[in-house]
mmCIF file of C-alpha atoms and ligand atoms in Angstrom:
data_model
loop_
_atom_site.group_PDB
_atom_site.id
_atom_site.type_symbol
_atom_site.label_atom_id
_atom_site.label_comp_id
_atom_site.label_asym_id
_atom_site.label_seq_id
_atom_site.Cartn_x
_atom_site.Cartn_y
_atom_site.Cartn_z
ATOM 1 C CA UNK A 268 0.000 0.000 0.000
ATOM 2 C CA UNK A 269 1.284 3.408 -0.993
ATOM 3 C CA UNK A 270 1.777 6.466 1.123
ATOM 4 C CA UNK A 271 -0.168 9.402 -0.257
ATOM 5 C CA UNK A 272 1.921 12.442 -1.225
ATOM 6 C CA UNK A 273 -0.166 15.286 0.141
ATOM 7 C CA UNK A 274 0.286 17.990 -2.496
ATOM 8 C CA UNK A 275 -2.061 20.340 -0.674
ATOM 9 C CA UNK A 276 -0.019 20.241 2.528
ATOM 10 C CA UNK A 277 3.325 20.507 0.706
ATOM 11 C CA UNK A 278 2.020 23.402 -1.407
ATOM 12 C CA UNK A 279 0.942 25.170 1.805
ATOM 13 C CA UNK A 280 4.507 24.753 3.080
ATOM 14 C CA UNK A 281 5.900 26.224 -0.170
ATOM 15 C CA UNK A 282 3.502 29.179 0.057
ATOM 16 C CA UNK A 283 4.659 29.725 3.640
ATOM 17 C CA UNK A 284 8.305 29.807 2.472
ATOM 18 C CA UNK A 285 7.336 32.246 -0.289
ATOM 19 C CA UNK A 286 5.407 34.415 2.114
ATOM 20 C CA UNK A 287 8.439 34.719 4.407
ATOM 21 C CA UNK A 288 10.663 35.655 1.462
ATOM 22 C CA UNK A 289 8.130 38.275 0.307
ATOM 23 C CA UNK A 290 8.061 39.757 3.811
ATOM 24 C CA UNK A 291 11.845 40.065 3.994
ATOM 25 C CA UNK A 292 11.933 41.686 0.553
ATOM 26 C CA UNK A 293 9.253 44.145 1.665
ATOM 27 C CA UNK A 294 11.410 45.021 4.693
ATOM 28 C CA UNK A 295 14.107 45.986 2.191
ATOM 29 C CA UNK A 296 11.611 48.182 0.332
ATOM 30 C CA UNK A 297 10.836 45.712 -2.458
ATOM 31 C CA UNK A 298 7.205 44.920 -3.274
ATOM 32 C CA UNK A 299 7.089 41.790 -5.449
ATOM 33 C CA UNK A 300 4.701 42.180 -8.391
ATOM 34 C CA UNK A 301 3.175 39.537 -10.688
ATOM 35 C CA UNK A 302 1.316 40.562 -13.851
ATOM 36 C CA UNK A 303 -1.059 38.093 -15.483
ATOM 37 C CA UNK A 304 -2.382 38.766 -18.979
ATOM 38 C CA UNK A 305 -5.676 37.121 -19.908
ATOM 39 C CA UNK A 306 -7.035 37.447 -23.443
ATOM 40 C CA UNK A 307 -10.624 36.410 -24.184
ATOM 41 C CA UNK A 308 -13.452 34.638 -22.384
ATOM 42 C CA UNK A 309 -12.320 31.040 -21.909
ATOM 43 C CA UNK A 310 -14.109 30.067 -18.661
ATOM 44 C CA UNK A 311 -11.380 27.667 -17.481
ATOM 45 C CA UNK A 312 -8.721 30.356 -18.025
ATOM 46 C CA UNK A 313 -10.763 32.818 -15.966
ATOM 47 C CA UNK A 314 -10.876 30.299 -13.097
ATOM 48 C CA UNK A 315 -7.094 29.683 -13.314
ATOM 49 C CA UNK A 316 -6.415 33.427 -13.297
ATOM 50 C CA UNK A 317 -8.661 33.996 -10.268
ATOM 51 C CA UNK A 318 -6.749 31.223 -8.463
ATOM 52 C CA UNK A 319 -3.481 32.980 -9.291
ATOM 53 C CA UNK A 320 -4.863 36.289 -7.971
ATOM 54 C CA UNK A 321 -5.901 34.557 -4.758
ATOM 55 C CA UNK A 322 -2.533 32.834 -4.345
ATOM 56 C CA UNK A 323 -0.661 36.115 -4.935
ATOM 57 C CA UNK A 324 -2.752 37.893 -2.308
ATOM 58 C CA UNK A 325 -2.181 35.077 0.173
ATOM 59 C CA UNK A 326 1.622 35.248 -0.043
ATOM 60 C CA UNK A 327 1.780 39.062 -0.192
ATOM 61 C CA UNK A 328 2.667 39.412 -3.878
ATOM 62 C CA UNK A 329 1.019 42.335 -5.663
ATOM 63 C CA UNK A 330 -0.993 40.555 -8.353
ATOM 64 C CA UNK A 331 -2.232 42.586 -11.296
ATOM 65 C CA UNK A 332 -4.410 41.052 -14.013
ATOM 66 C CA UNK A 333 -4.740 42.586 -17.473
ATOM 67 C CA UNK A 334 -8.076 41.303 -18.819
ATOM 68 C CA UNK A 335 -8.163 41.927 -22.573
ATOM 69 C CA UNK A 336 -11.049 41.338 -24.974
ATOM 70 C CA UNK A 337 -11.045 38.261 -27.245
ATOM 71 C CA UNK A 338 -10.498 40.432 -30.341
ATOM 72 C CA UNK A 339 -7.272 41.980 -28.992
ATOM 73 C CA UNK A 340 -4.750 42.036 -31.831
ATOM 74 C CA UNK A 341 -1.436 40.250 -31.558
ATOM 75 C CA UNK A 342 0.322 43.556 -32.025
ATOM 76 C CA UNK A 343 -1.585 45.164 -29.102
ATOM 77 C CA UNK A 344 -0.703 42.198 -26.902
ATOM 78 C CA UNK A 345 2.977 42.424 -27.874
ATOM 79 C CA UNK A 346 2.921 46.162 -27.123
ATOM 80 C CA UNK A 347 1.575 45.468 -23.632
ATOM 81 C CA UNK A 348 4.263 42.827 -23.036
ATOM 82 C CA UNK A 349 6.970 45.232 -24.191
ATOM 83 C CA UNK A 350 5.766 47.830 -21.697
ATOM 84 C CA UNK A 351 5.688 45.271 -18.858
ATOM 85 C CA UNK A 352 9.241 44.207 -19.784
ATOM 86 C CA UNK A 353 10.369 47.815 -19.239
ATOM 87 C CA UNK A 354 8.476 48.416 -15.997
ATOM 88 C CA UNK A 355 10.863 48.243 -12.989
ATOM 89 C CA UNK A 356 7.998 47.283 -10.668
ATOM 90 C CA UNK A 357 7.121 44.154 -12.645
ATOM 91 C CA UNK A 358 8.870 41.012 -11.396
ATOM 92 C CA UNK A 359 6.865 38.305 -13.118
ATOM 93 C CA UNK A 360 4.727 38.231 -16.259
ATOM 94 C CA UNK A 361 2.632 35.398 -17.561
ATOM 95 C CA UNK A 362 0.200 35.178 -20.416
ATOM 96 C CA UNK A 363 -2.580 32.727 -19.628
ATOM 97 C CA UNK A 364 -2.691 30.074 -22.355
ATOM 98 C CA UNK A 365 -4.356 29.294 -24.649
ATOM 99 C CA UNK A 366 -4.527 32.657 -26.400
ATOM 100 C CA UNK A 367 -7.225 33.078 -29.097
ATOM 101 C CA UNK A 368 -6.330 31.378 -32.408
ATOM 102 C CA UNK A 369 -5.549 34.631 -34.277
ATOM 103 C CA UNK A 370 -2.590 35.178 -31.919
ATOM 104 C CA UNK A 371 0.632 33.185 -32.406
ATOM 105 C CA UNK A 372 1.561 31.568 -29.076
ATOM 106 C CA UNK A 373 5.266 31.315 -29.942
ATOM 107 C CA UNK A 374 5.468 35.009 -30.785
ATOM 108 C CA UNK A 375 3.850 35.832 -27.441
ATOM 109 C CA UNK A 376 6.244 33.578 -25.519
ATOM 110 C CA UNK A 377 9.253 34.973 -27.371
ATOM 111 C CA UNK A 378 8.165 38.564 -26.615
ATOM 112 C CA UNK A 379 8.502 38.031 -22.882
ATOM 113 C CA UNK A 380 11.558 39.062 -20.917
ATOM 114 C CA UNK A 381 13.218 35.753 -19.890
ATOM 115 C CA UNK A 382 14.086 37.340 -16.530
ATOM 116 C CA UNK A 383 10.355 37.840 -15.826
ATOM 117 C CA UNK A 384 9.107 34.635 -17.502
ATOM 118 C CA UNK A 385 7.727 33.012 -14.341
ATOM 119 C CA UNK A 386 6.074 30.196 -16.330
ATOM 120 C CA UNK A 387 9.542 29.188 -17.541
ATOM 121 C CA UNK A 388 8.315 28.668 -21.112
ATOM 122 C CA UNK A 389 10.657 31.137 -22.875
ATOM 123 C CA UNK A 390 13.207 29.395 -25.120
ATOM 124 C CA UNK A 391 16.016 31.062 -23.163
ATOM 125 C CA UNK A 392 14.792 29.515 -19.906
ATOM 126 C CA UNK A 393 14.245 26.122 -21.548
ATOM 127 C CA UNK A 394 17.755 26.363 -23.031
ATOM 128 C CA UNK A 395 19.216 27.269 -19.628
ATOM 129 C CA UNK A 396 17.535 24.181 -18.172
ATOM 130 C CA UNK A 397 18.961 21.911 -20.870
ATOM 131 C CA UNK A 398 22.395 23.537 -20.351
ATOM 132 C CA UNK A 399 22.232 22.920 -16.558
ATOM 133 C CA UNK A 400 22.445 26.662 -15.984
ATOM 134 C CA UNK A 401 20.363 28.787 -13.620
ATOM 135 C CA UNK A 402 17.064 30.092 -14.949
ATOM 136 C CA UNK A 403 13.339 30.036 -14.286
ATOM 137 C CA UNK A 404 11.985 26.484 -14.434
ATOM 138 C CA UNK A 405 8.468 25.533 -15.549
ATOM 139 C CA UNK A 406 6.221 25.465 -12.485
ATOM 140 C CA UNK A 407 4.565 22.042 -12.820
ATOM 141 C CA UNK A 408 7.796 20.044 -13.280
ATOM 142 C CA UNK A 409 9.504 22.074 -10.543
ATOM 143 C CA UNK A 410 6.569 21.296 -8.237
ATOM 144 C CA UNK A 411 6.798 17.588 -9.140
ATOM 145 C CA UNK A 412 10.477 17.569 -8.195
ATOM 146 C CA UNK A 413 9.576 18.973 -4.791
ATOM 147 C CA UNK A 414 6.944 16.255 -4.328
ATOM 148 C CA UNK A 415 9.548 13.583 -5.143
ATOM 149 C CA UNK A 416 12.046 15.203 -2.770
ATOM 150 C CA UNK A 417 9.475 15.221 0.030
ATOM 151 C CA UNK A 418 9.306 11.397 -0.233
ATOM 152 C CA UNK A 419 13.028 11.241 0.588
ATOM 153 C CA UNK A 420 13.783 9.453 -2.713
ATOM 154 C CA UNK A 421 17.397 9.697 -3.881
ATOM 155 C CA UNK A 422 17.078 9.967 -7.664
ATOM 156 C CA UNK A 423 20.713 9.181 -8.433
ATOM 157 C CA UNK A 424 20.887 6.154 -10.724
ATOM 158 C CA UNK A 425 17.131 5.482 -10.486
ATOM 159 C CA UNK A 426 15.047 4.674 -13.553
ATOM 160 C CA UNK A 427 12.631 7.562 -14.133
ATOM 161 C CA UNK A 428 9.970 7.297 -16.816
ATOM 162 C CA UNK A 429 8.162 10.411 -18.016
ATOM 163 C CA UNK A 430 5.064 9.794 -20.106
ATOM 164 C CA UNK A 431 4.392 12.946 -22.154
ATOM 165 C CA UNK A 432 6.797 15.223 -24.019
ATOM 166 C CA UNK A 433 5.125 18.631 -23.956
ATOM 167 C CA UNK A 434 7.257 21.749 -23.526
ATOM 168 C CA UNK A 435 5.389 22.717 -20.383
ATOM 169 C CA UNK A 436 5.519 19.396 -18.520
ATOM 170 C CA UNK A 437 7.137 16.307 -20.063
ATOM 171 C CA UNK A 438 10.338 17.718 -21.567
ATOM 172 C CA UNK A 439 11.351 20.026 -18.690
ATOM 173 C CA UNK A 440 10.434 17.260 -16.222
ATOM 174 C CA UNK A 441 12.778 14.836 -17.966
ATOM 175 C CA UNK A 442 15.626 17.373 -17.834
ATOM 176 C CA UNK A 443 15.095 18.114 -14.143
ATOM 177 C CA UNK A 444 15.266 14.376 -13.419
ATOM 178 C CA UNK A 445 18.372 14.048 -15.577
ATOM 179 C CA UNK A 446 20.021 16.907 -13.681
ATOM 180 C CA UNK A 447 19.520 14.865 -10.545
ATOM 181 C CA UNK A 448 21.242 11.884 -12.152
ATOM 182 C CA UNK A 449 18.211 9.705 -12.800
ATOM 183 C CA UNK A 450 18.281 7.513 -15.907
ATOM 184 C CA UNK A 451 15.388 8.978 -17.832
ATOM 185 C CA UNK A 452 13.080 7.490 -20.438
ATOM 186 C CA UNK A 453 10.576 9.756 -22.205
ATOM 187 C CA UNK A 454 7.450 8.090 -23.610
ATOM 188 C CA UNK A 455 4.797 9.555 -25.912
ATOM 189 C CA UNK A 456 1.953 8.549 -28.190
ATOM 190 C CA UNK A 457 4.264 6.687 -30.599
ATOM 191 C CA UNK A 458 6.094 4.730 -27.871
ATOM 192 C CA UNK A 459 5.903 0.980 -28.408
ATOM 193 C CA UNK A 460 5.034 -1.270 -25.498
ATOM 194 C CA UNK A 461 4.251 1.452 -22.968
ATOM 195 C CA UNK A 462 3.405 -1.083 -20.207
ATOM 196 C CA UNK A 463 6.954 -2.510 -20.332
ATOM 197 C CA UNK A 464 8.532 0.961 -20.241
ATOM 198 C CA UNK A 465 6.345 1.915 -17.272
ATOM 199 C CA UNK A 466 7.142 -1.339 -15.452
ATOM 200 C CA UNK A 467 10.816 -0.262 -15.461
ATOM 201 C CA UNK A 468 10.108 2.963 -13.578
ATOM 202 C CA UNK A 469 11.357 3.506 -10.047
ATOM 203 C CA UNK A 470 9.821 6.951 -10.477
ATOM 204 C CA UNK A 471 6.911 7.439 -12.861
ATOM 205 C CA UNK A 472 5.645 10.809 -14.047
ATOM 206 C CA UNK A 473 2.393 10.616 -16.012
ATOM 207 C CA UNK A 474 1.678 13.820 -17.982
ATOM 208 C CA UNK A 475 -0.587 12.570 -20.732
ATOM 209 C CA UNK A 476 -4.099 13.924 -20.411
ATOM 210 C CA UNK A 477 -5.890 10.556 -20.792
ATOM 211 C CA UNK A 478 -7.954 9.410 -17.812
ATOM 212 C CA UNK A 479 -6.664 6.207 -16.184
ATOM 213 C CA UNK A 480 -4.477 5.309 -19.171
ATOM 214 C CA UNK A 481 -1.767 3.916 -16.873
ATOM 215 C CA UNK A 482 -3.018 0.634 -15.407
ATOM 216 C CA UNK A 483 -2.202 -0.277 -11.829
ATOM 217 C CA UNK A 484 -0.679 -3.630 -12.822
ATOM 218 C CA UNK A 485 1.946 -1.852 -14.988
ATOM 219 C CA UNK A 486 3.472 -0.116 -11.958
ATOM 220 C CA UNK A 487 6.718 -1.535 -10.587
ATOM 221 C CA UNK A 488 6.205 -2.536 -6.948
ATOM 222 C CA UNK A 489 7.630 0.205 -4.723
ATOM 223 C CA UNK A 490 7.619 2.900 -7.431
ATOM 224 C CA UNK A 491 7.030 6.585 -6.724
ATOM 225 C CA UNK A 492 4.074 7.683 -8.868
ATOM 226 C CA UNK A 493 3.476 11.331 -9.751
ATOM 227 C CA UNK A 494 0.237 11.856 -11.667
ATOM 228 C CA UNK A 495 0.158 15.219 -13.459
ATOM 229 C CA UNK A 496 -2.978 14.435 -15.491
ATOM 230 C CA UNK A 497 -6.119 16.463 -14.980
ATOM 231 C CA UNK A 498 -9.030 14.898 -16.800
ATOM 232 C CA UNK A 499 -12.754 15.340 -16.264
ATOM 233 C CA UNK A 500 -14.835 12.175 -16.526
ATOM 234 C CA UNK A 501 -18.444 12.157 -17.791
ATOM 235 C CA UNK A 502 -19.731 13.014 -14.321
ATOM 236 C CA UNK A 503 -17.418 16.064 -14.237
ATOM 237 C CA UNK A 504 -15.143 14.454 -11.656
ATOM 238 C CA UNK A 505 -11.416 15.230 -11.872
ATOM 239 C CA UNK A 506 -9.231 12.157 -12.489
ATOM 240 C CA UNK A 507 -5.583 11.609 -13.224
ATOM 241 C CA UNK A 508 -3.764 9.645 -15.927
ATOM 242 C CA UNK A 509 -3.086 6.748 -13.542
ATOM 243 C CA UNK A 510 -5.604 4.187 -12.320
ATOM 244 C CA UNK A 511 -5.276 5.333 -8.703
ATOM 245 C CA UNK A 512 -6.829 2.346 -6.925
ATOM 246 C CA UNK A 513 -4.771 -0.172 -8.898
ATOM 247 C CA UNK A 514 -1.531 1.800 -8.521
ATOM 248 C CA UNK A 515 -2.125 2.418 -4.810
ATOM 249 C CA UNK A 516 -1.567 -1.263 -4.002
ATOM 250 C CA UNK A 517 1.820 -1.365 -5.773
ATOM 251 C CA UNK A 518 3.435 2.067 -5.419
ATOM 252 C CA UNK A 519 5.453 3.203 -2.389
ATOM 253 C CA UNK A 520 4.264 6.800 -2.823
ATOM 254 C CA UNK A 521 1.520 8.224 -5.013
ATOM 255 C CA UNK A 522 -0.043 11.625 -5.659
ATOM 256 C CA UNK A 523 -3.838 11.847 -5.599
ATOM 257 C CA UNK A 524 -5.856 13.782 -8.188
ATOM 258 C CA UNK A 525 -7.042 16.275 -7.105
ATOM 259 C CA UNK A 526 -4.744 17.344 -4.264
ATOM 260 C CA UNK A 527 -1.402 16.202 -5.699
ATOM 261 C CA UNK A 528 0.430 18.088 -8.445
ATOM 262 C CA UNK A 529 -2.270 20.735 -9.039
ATOM 263 C CA UNK A 530 -1.679 22.818 -5.876
ATOM 264 C CA UNK A 531 2.092 22.646 -6.427
ATOM 265 C CA UNK A 532 1.942 24.335 -9.830
ATOM 266 C CA UNK A 533 0.488 27.534 -8.451
ATOM 267 C CA UNK A 534 2.711 27.474 -5.353
ATOM 268 C CA UNK A 535 5.758 27.210 -7.633
ATOM 269 C CA UNK A 536 4.466 30.089 -9.745
ATOM 270 C CA UNK A 537 4.581 32.229 -6.598
ATOM 271 C CA UNK A 538 8.040 30.890 -5.775
ATOM 272 C CA UNK A 539 9.262 31.639 -9.308
ATOM 273 C CA UNK A 540 7.989 35.206 -8.980
ATOM 274 C CA UNK A 541 10.122 35.709 -5.871
ATOM 275 C CA UNK A 542 13.112 34.057 -7.562
ATOM 276 C CA UNK A 543 12.690 36.420 -10.527
ATOM 277 C CA UNK A 544 12.415 39.443 -8.210
ATOM 278 C CA UNK A 545 15.665 38.473 -6.461
ATOM 279 C CA UNK A 546 17.646 37.463 -9.568
ATOM 280 C CA UNK A 547 16.751 40.681 -11.411
ATOM 281 C CA UNK A 548 18.142 42.731 -8.511
ATOM 282 C CA UNK A 549 21.243 40.575 -8.038
ATOM 283 C CA UNK A 550 19.976 39.282 -4.681
ATOM 284 C CA UNK A 551 20.694 35.698 -3.596
ATOM 285 C CA UNK A 552 18.137 32.893 -3.920
ATOM 286 C CA UNK A 553 16.075 33.208 -0.707
ATOM 287 C CA UNK A 554 15.093 29.534 -0.701
HETATM 288 P P1 LIG B 122 -0.102 17.701 -24.045
HETATM 289 O O1 LIG B 122 -1.368 17.299 -24.691
HETATM 290 O O2 LIG B 122 0.653 18.864 -24.532
HETATM 291 O O3 LIG B 122 0.900 16.439 -24.053
HETATM 292 C C1 LIG B 122 0.440 15.161 -23.799
HETATM 293 C C2 LIG B 122 1.545 14.173 -24.033
HETATM 294 O O4 LIG B 122 1.033 12.878 -23.817
HETATM 295 C C3 LIG B 122 2.091 14.198 -25.478
HETATM 296 O O5 LIG B 122 3.496 14.185 -25.462
HETATM 297 C C4 LIG B 122 1.516 12.938 -26.092
HETATM 298 O O6 LIG B 122 2.355 12.335 -27.057
HETATM 299 C C5 LIG B 122 1.397 12.024 -24.889
HETATM 300 N N1 LIG B 122 0.388 11.015 -25.117
HETATM 301 C C6 LIG B 122 -0.880 11.199 -25.545
HETATM 302 N N2 LIG B 122 -1.506 10.012 -25.647
HETATM 303 C C7 LIG B 122 -0.627 9.068 -25.273
HETATM 304 C C8 LIG B 122 -0.677 7.660 -25.191
HETATM 305 N N3 LIG B 122 -1.770 6.978 -25.505
HETATM 306 N N4 LIG B 122 0.432 7.006 -24.770
HETATM 307 C C9 LIG B 122 1.554 7.674 -24.444
HETATM 308 N N5 LIG B 122 1.662 9.021 -24.513
HETATM 309 C C10 LIG B 122 0.580 9.696 -24.921
HETATM 310 O O7 LIG B 122 -0.458 17.853 -22.497
HETATM 311 P P2 LIG B 122 0.300 18.626 -21.308
HETATM 312 O O8 LIG B 122 1.686 18.148 -21.186
HETATM 313 O O9 LIG B 122 0.039 20.067 -21.394
HETATM 314 O O10 LIG B 122 -0.553 18.086 -20.072
HETATM 315 C C11 LIG B 122 -0.617 16.707 -19.753
HETATM 316 C C12 LIG B 122 -1.656 16.506 -18.664
HETATM 317 O O11 LIG B 122 -1.240 17.201 -17.512
HETATM 318 C C13 LIG B 122 -3.045 17.051 -18.995
HETATM 319 O O12 LIG B 122 -4.016 16.243 -18.366
HETATM 320 C C14 LIG B 122 -3.053 18.414 -18.344
HETATM 321 O O13 LIG B 122 -4.358 18.847 -17.998
HETATM 322 C C15 LIG B 122 -2.248 18.123 -17.104
HETATM 323 N N6 LIG B 122 -1.591 19.291 -16.543
HETATM 324 C C16 LIG B 122 -1.721 19.462 -15.211
HETATM 325 C C17 LIG B 122 -1.117 20.512 -14.595
HETATM 326 C C18 LIG B 122 -1.258 20.635 -13.123
HETATM 327 O O14 LIG B 122 -0.971 21.672 -12.590
HETATM 328 N N7 LIG B 122 -1.686 19.581 -12.419
HETATM 329 C C19 LIG B 122 -0.347 21.512 -15.330
HETATM 330 C C20 LIG B 122 -0.200 21.203 -16.738
HETATM 331 C C21 LIG B 122 -0.815 20.129 -17.307
HETATM 332 P P3 LIG B 122 2.722 13.047 -28.455
HETATM 333 O O15 LIG B 122 3.735 14.104 -28.132
HETATM 334 O O16 LIG B 122 3.263 11.938 -29.270
HETATM 335 O O17 LIG B 122 1.429 13.622 -28.976
#
């Protein structure tokens, strides 16, 4: 039987650490500021942005949301980003994705200042990760690493399997694991014999977006299972990519969905904002 990795409790601990760092910066006259840009009326995006506003307020970060109409032109959006890049009071900027289809996502990402790119999606930050150099790391993979660390697992030499190769989860996750000396396999939709690859995993990260795709009987006994997936079933219930009940009997540690990776993503966004505020001013990492 697995031990449950309590993402809610660990995220609360991260927010507490962030809150302390924000307070000490304020004592030095620095008010940390996070700007979120939301284009259009996507209901899920509005919920995510409200959660970010709430999290900012809770840790003492000044959160400012720019809500723009769905017909905002790409050029107007790029102009706003350019002005945020120049504003000395802006520590972090993120554009809530997806943007409407008439706007090119890559152009938006590229227009951000890498030093303020708290999502860690800018090619400079991704390149710094691959080069093992300091930079802002994508929030979800960074949060997953913290969850693994909280289990006390030493990753050195372990077999880690990441299912999913997106730029926001799978690929950065694999590089973070590699940095910690795990032997990493990346799987995707064209991978042959996924069950065998998964059965090799001492640490499994599922970032697929297919409810219960990973069967419990595929899990190596004693594995650490991190389920990034967020899928709604027909009844509207949130489920992960891993068959939780089946995996629970075999894993040593497992994240629930909800209450696992989800809360960590937003906590690490707050943490990244503080890291960006410090790095931009030449201050040491407060964590
Ligand atoms: P993407 O759709 O960008 O990537 C999904 C990946 O899964 C792709 O690499 C795809 O392969 C792979 N894949 C799809 N089907 C299969 C299959 N049958 N077998 C093996 N691999 C498969 O998704 P994201 O990375 O953005 O997100 C993944 C999941 O994580 C989603 O459920 C998302 O909602 C969730 N998520 C959760 C977050 C959180 O905070 N908890 C944050 C971000 C995401 P290929 O590349 O070949 O198409």
